[in-house]
CSV table of C-alpha atoms and ligand atoms in Angstrom, one decimal:
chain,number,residue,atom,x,y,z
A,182,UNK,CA,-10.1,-16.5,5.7
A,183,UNK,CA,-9.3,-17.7,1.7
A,184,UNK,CA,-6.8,-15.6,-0.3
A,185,UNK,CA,-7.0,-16.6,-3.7
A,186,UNK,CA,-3.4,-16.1,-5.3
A,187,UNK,CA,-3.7,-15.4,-8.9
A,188,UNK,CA,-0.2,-14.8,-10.6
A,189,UNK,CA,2.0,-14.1,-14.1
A,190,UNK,CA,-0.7,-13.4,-16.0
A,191,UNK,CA,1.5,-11.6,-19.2
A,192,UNK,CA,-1.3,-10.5,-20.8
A,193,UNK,CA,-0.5,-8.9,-23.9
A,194,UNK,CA,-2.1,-5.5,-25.8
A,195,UNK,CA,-4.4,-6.2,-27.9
A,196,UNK,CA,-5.0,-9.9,-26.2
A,197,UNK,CA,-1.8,-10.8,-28.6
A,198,UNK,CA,-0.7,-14.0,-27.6
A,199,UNK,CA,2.5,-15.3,-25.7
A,200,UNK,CA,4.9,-17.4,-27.4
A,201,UNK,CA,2.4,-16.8,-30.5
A,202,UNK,CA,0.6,-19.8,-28.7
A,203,UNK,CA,-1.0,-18.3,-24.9
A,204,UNK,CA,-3.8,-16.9,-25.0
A,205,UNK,CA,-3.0,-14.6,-22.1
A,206,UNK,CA,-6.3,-12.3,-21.8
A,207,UNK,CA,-8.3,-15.2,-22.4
A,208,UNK,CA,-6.6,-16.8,-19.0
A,209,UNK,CA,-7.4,-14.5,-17.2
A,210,UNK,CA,-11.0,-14.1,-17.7
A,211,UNK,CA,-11.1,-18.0,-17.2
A,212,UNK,CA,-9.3,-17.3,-13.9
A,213,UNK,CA,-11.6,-14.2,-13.0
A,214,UNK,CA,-14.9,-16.7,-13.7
A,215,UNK,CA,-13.1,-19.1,-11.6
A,216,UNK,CA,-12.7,-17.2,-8.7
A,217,UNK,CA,-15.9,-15.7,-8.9
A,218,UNK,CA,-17.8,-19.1,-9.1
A,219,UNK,CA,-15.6,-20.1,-5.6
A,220,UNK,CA,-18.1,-21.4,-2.9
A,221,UNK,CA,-17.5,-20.0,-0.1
A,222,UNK,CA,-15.5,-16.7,-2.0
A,223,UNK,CA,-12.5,-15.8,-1.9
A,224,UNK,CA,-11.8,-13.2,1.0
A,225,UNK,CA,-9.3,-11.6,-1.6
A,226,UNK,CA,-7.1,-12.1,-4.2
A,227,UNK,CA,-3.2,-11.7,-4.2
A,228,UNK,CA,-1.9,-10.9,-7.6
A,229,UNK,CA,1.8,-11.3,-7.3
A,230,UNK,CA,3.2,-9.8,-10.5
A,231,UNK,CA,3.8,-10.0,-14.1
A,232,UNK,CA,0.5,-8.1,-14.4
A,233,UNK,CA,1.4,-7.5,-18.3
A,234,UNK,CA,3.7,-8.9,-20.6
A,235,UNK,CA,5.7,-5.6,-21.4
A,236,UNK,CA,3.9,-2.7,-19.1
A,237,UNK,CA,2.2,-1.0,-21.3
A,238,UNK,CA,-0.8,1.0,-20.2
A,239,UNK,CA,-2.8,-0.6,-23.1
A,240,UNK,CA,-1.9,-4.1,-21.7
A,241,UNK,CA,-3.1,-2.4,-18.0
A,242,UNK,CA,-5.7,-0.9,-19.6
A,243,UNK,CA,-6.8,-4.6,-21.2
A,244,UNK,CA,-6.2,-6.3,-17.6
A,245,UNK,CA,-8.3,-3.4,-15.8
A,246,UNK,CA,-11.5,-4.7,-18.3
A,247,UNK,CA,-11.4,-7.8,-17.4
A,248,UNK,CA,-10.8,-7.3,-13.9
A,249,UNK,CA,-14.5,-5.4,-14.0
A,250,UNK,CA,-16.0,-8.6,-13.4
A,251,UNK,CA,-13.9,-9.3,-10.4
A,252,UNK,CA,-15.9,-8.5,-7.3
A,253,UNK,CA,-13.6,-9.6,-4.3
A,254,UNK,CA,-10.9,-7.2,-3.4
A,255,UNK,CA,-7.8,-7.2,-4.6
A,256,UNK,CA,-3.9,-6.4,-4.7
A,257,UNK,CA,-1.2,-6.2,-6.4
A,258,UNK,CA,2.4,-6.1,-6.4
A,259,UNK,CA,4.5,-5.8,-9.6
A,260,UNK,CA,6.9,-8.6,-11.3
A,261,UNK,CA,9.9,-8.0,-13.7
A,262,UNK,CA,7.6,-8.0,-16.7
A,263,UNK,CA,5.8,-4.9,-15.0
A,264,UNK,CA,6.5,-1.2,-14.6
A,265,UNK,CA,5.7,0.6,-11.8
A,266,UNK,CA,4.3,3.5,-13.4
A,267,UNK,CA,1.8,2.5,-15.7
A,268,UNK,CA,0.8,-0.3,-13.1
A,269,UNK,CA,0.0,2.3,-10.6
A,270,UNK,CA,-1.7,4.5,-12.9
A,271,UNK,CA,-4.3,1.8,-13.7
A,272,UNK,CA,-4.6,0.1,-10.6
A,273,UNK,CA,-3.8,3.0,-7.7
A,274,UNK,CA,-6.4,1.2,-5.1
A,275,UNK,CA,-4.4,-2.1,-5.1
A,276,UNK,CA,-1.1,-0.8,-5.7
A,277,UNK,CA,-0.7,1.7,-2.6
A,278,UNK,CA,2.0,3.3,-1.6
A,279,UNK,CA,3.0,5.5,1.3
A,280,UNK,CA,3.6,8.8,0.8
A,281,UNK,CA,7.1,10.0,-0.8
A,282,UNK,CA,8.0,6.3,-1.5
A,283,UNK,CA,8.4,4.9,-4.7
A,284,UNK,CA,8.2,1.0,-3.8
A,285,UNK,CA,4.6,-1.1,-3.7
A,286,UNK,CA,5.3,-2.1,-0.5
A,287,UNK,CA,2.2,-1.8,1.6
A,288,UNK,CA,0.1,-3.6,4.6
A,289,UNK,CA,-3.1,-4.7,4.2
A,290,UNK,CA,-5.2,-5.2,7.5
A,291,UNK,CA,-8.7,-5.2,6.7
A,292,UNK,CA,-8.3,-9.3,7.2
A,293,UNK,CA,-7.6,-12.2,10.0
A,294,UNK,CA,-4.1,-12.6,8.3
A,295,UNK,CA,-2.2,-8.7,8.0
A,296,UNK,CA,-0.9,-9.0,4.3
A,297,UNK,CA,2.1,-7.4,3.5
A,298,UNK,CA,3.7,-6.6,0.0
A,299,UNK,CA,6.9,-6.6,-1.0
A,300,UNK,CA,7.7,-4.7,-4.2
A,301,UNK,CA,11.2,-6.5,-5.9
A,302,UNK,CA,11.0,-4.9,-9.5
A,303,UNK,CA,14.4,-4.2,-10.5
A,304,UNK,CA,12.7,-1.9,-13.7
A,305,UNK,CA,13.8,-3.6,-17.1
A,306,UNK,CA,15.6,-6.3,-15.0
A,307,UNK,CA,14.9,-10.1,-14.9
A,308,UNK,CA,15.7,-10.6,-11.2
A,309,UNK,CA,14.6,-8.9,-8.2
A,310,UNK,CA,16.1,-6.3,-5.8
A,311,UNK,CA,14.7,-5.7,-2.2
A,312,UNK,CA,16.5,-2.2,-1.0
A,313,UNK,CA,17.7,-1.1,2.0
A,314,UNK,CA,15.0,1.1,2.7
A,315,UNK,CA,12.4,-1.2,1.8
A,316,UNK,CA,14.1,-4.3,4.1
A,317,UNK,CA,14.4,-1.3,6.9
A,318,UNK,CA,10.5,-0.6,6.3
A,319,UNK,CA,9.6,-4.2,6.7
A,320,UNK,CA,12.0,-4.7,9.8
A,321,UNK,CA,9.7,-1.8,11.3
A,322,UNK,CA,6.4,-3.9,10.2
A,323,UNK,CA,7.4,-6.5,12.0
A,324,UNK,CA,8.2,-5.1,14.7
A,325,UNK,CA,5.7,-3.0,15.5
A,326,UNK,CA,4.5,-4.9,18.9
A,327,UNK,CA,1.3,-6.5,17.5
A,328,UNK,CA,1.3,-10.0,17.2
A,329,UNK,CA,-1.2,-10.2,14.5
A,330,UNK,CA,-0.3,-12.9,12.0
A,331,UNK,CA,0.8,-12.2,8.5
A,332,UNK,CA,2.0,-13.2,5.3
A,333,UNK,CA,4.3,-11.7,2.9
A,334,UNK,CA,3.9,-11.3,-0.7
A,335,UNK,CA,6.4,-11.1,-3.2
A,336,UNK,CA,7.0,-11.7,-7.0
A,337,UNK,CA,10.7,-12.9,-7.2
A,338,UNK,CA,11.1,-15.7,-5.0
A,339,UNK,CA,13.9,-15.4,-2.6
A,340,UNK,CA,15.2,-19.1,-3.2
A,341,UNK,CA,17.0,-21.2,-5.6
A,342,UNK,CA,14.7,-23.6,-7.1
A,343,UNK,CA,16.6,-26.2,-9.2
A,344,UNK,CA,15.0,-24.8,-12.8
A,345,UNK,CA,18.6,-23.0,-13.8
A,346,UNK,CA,16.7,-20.3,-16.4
A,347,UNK,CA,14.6,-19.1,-13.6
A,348,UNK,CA,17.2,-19.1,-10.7
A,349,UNK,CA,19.4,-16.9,-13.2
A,350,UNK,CA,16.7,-14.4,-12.6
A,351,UNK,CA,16.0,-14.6,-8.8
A,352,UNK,CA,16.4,-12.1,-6.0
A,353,UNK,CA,19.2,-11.3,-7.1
A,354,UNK,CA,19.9,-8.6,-3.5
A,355,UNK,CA,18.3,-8.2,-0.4
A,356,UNK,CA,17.6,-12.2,-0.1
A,357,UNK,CA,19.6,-12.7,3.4
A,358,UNK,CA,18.5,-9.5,4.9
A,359,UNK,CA,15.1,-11.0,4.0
A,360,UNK,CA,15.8,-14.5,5.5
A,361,UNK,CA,17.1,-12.9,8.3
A,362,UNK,CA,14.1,-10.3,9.4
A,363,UNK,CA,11.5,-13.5,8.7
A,364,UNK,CA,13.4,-15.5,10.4
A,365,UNK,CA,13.5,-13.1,13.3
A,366,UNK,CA,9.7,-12.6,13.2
A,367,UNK,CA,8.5,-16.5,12.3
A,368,UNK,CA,6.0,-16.5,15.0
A,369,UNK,CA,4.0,-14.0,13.1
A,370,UNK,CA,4.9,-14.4,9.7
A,371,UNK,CA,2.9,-17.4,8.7
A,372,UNK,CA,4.4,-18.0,4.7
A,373,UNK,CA,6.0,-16.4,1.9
A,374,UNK,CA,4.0,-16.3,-1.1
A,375,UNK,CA,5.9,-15.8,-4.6
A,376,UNK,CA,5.5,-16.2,-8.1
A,377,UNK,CA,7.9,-15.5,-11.2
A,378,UNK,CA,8.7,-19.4,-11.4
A,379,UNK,CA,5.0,-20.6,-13.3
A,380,UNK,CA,5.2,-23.4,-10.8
A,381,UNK,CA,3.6,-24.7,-7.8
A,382,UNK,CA,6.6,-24.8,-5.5
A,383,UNK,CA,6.9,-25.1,-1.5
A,384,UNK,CA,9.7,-25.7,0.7
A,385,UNK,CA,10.9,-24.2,4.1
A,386,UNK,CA,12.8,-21.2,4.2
A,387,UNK,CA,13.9,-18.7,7.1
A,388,UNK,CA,11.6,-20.9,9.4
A,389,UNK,CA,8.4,-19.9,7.4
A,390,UNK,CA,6.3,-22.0,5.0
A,391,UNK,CA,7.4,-20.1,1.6
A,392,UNK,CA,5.2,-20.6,-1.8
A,393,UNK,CA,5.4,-20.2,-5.3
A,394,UNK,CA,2.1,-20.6,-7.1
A,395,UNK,CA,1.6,-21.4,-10.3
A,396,UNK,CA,0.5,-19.2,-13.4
A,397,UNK,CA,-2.7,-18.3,-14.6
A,398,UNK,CA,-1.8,-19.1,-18.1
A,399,UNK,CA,1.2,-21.1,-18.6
A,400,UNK,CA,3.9,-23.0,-17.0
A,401,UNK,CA,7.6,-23.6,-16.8
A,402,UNK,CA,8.7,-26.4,-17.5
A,403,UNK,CA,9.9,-29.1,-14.5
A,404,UNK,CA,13.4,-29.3,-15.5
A,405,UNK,CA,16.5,-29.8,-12.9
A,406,UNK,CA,19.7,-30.2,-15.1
A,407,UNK,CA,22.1,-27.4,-14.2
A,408,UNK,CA,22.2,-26.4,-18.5
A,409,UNK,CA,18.3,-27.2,-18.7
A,410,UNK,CA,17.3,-24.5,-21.5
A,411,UNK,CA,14.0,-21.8,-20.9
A,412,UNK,CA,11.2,-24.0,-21.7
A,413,UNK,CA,7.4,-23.1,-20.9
A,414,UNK,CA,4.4,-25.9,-21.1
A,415,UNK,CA,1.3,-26.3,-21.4
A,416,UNK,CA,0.5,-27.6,-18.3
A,417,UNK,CA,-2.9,-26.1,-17.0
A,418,UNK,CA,-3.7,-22.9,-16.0
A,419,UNK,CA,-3.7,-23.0,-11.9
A,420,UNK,CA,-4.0,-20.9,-8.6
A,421,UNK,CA,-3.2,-21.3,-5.0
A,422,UNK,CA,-6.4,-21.4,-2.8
A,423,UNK,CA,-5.0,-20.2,0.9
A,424,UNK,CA,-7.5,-21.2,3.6
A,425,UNK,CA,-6.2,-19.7,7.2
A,426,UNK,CA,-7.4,-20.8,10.3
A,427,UNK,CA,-7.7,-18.2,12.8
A,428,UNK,CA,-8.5,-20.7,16.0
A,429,UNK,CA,-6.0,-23.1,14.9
A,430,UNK,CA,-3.4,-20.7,13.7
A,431,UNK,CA,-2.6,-22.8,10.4
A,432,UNK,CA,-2.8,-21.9,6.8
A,433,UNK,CA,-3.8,-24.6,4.6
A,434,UNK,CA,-2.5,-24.7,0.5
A,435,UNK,CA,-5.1,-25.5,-2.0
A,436,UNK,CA,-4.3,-26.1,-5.5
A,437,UNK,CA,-6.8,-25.5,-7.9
A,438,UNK,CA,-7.4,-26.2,-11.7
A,439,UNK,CA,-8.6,-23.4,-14.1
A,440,UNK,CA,-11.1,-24.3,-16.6
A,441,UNK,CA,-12.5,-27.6,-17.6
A,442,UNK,CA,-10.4,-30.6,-17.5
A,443,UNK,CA,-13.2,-33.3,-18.9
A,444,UNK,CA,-11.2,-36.7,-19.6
A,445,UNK,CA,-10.3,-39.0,-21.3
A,446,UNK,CA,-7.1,-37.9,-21.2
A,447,UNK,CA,-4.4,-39.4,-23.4
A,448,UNK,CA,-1.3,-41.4,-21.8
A,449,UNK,CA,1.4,-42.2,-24.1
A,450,UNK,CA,4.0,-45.0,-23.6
A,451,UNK,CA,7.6,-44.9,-24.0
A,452,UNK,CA,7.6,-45.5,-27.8
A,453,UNK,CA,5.6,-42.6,-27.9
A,454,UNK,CA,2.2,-44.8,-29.0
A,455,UNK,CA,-1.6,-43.7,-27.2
A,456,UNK,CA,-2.3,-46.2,-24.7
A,457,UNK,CA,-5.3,-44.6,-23.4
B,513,FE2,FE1,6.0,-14.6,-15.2
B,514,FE2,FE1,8.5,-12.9,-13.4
């Protein structure tokens, strides 16, 4: 089974641009064609938040067009640049909810691997919340007696990473009952896949492989001081390629390029003069 995770797209109304420099919409199509021209296809796609830039139906409304040439299934849960409503409106079949809940917290088992997504908008909020009720729902997920493997999907990872303008905006509540339920269940739940950071990021975390892909359209910059200032880069447009092995129960991280990368490419020295 392949899950293609495609994440923090920001796309703007009227394909405006982030930063005045991103060409948001225009990443995403590149990351649609990408996915489309996998061989083999992706079994689905993961989309994990930070859908728009503002949520705005005319942004969802701009995603949904370019998402017409996007033939594998997908879904969707939202990030902190996303609002629930609008999101839902334009995208109800991969947004589910059950009925009389407000969360996008929802299981997917049309696959080898049962996906289950975790909604941690905190609305207007930079950092995440997971409720009581939504960390009682997953408890019951989990422990439903069915050993089927599975992996979580969330947009605020629940981790610090070392980049101090993005761990000021983490999961802010809810991430030790979270650590604590995986943990629990770490025979079945196979990773954690985030996004949020706009970097490709694995470690270890409540027993479980947890993973932070990288954005569709831009990325954060690598920067570990404690006072390091909110800094994005043009480093290339990227996904996660997930390739799980049913017979061998292991789940295998791919990361991919989006777009063409045709050298040469330049290398500079330390006095700042082209070397190649
Ligand atoms: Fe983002
Ligand atoms: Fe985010």
């Amino acid at each position: 089974m392949l899950i293609a995770q495609l994440t923090d797209l920001h796309v703007g109304a009227g394909r405006r641009l982030a930063y005045r420099k991103v060409d948001t919409a225009r990443a995403l199509e590149n990351a649609v064609a990408h996915v489309e021209a996998m061989m083999p296809r992706p079994d689905v796609v993961l989309f994990t938040g930070d859908i728009g830039d503002l949520g705005t139906p005319d942004e969802y409304a701009l995603v949904a067009e370019i998402l017409k040439s996007l033939t594998i299934p997908y879904f969707m849960v939202p990030g902190n640049h996303d609002r629930r409503g609008p999101l839902r409106a334009a995208f109800a079949d991969a947004t589910p909810v059950a009925p009389g809940r407000d969360f996008v917290n929802y299981v997917v088992d049309d696959f080898d691997l049962r996906l289950i997504a975790l909604d941690t908008l905190d609305e207007g909020k930079p950092g995440g919340v997971l409720q009581a009720e939504q960390l009682k729902w997953l408890r019951s997920v989990l422990a439903d007696g069915d050993q089927k493997p599975s992996v979580i999907f969330m947009h605020h990872p629940p981790i610090v990473t070392g980049i101090a303008h993005m761990d000021a905006q983490k999961l802010e509540t809810g991430a030790d009952e979270l650590a604590a339920i995986v943990s629990d269940h770490r025979d079945k739940v196979q990773a954690v896949l985030c996004g949020h950071v706009h970097r490709p990021i694995h470690t270890i975390w409540a027993g479980v492989p947890l993973i932070i892909g990288p954005s569709v359209a831009h990325q954060v910059a690598l920067d570990l001081r404690e006072d390091g200032p909110s800094a994005f880069v043009m480093e290339p447009p990227a996904m996660h390629l997930y390739v799980w092995d049913t017979d061998q129960k292991s789940l295998m991280t791919h990361l991919a390029y989006i777009d063409r990368f045709d050298g040469p490419h330049p290398f500079f020295g330390a006095d700042g003069k082209l070397i190649v």
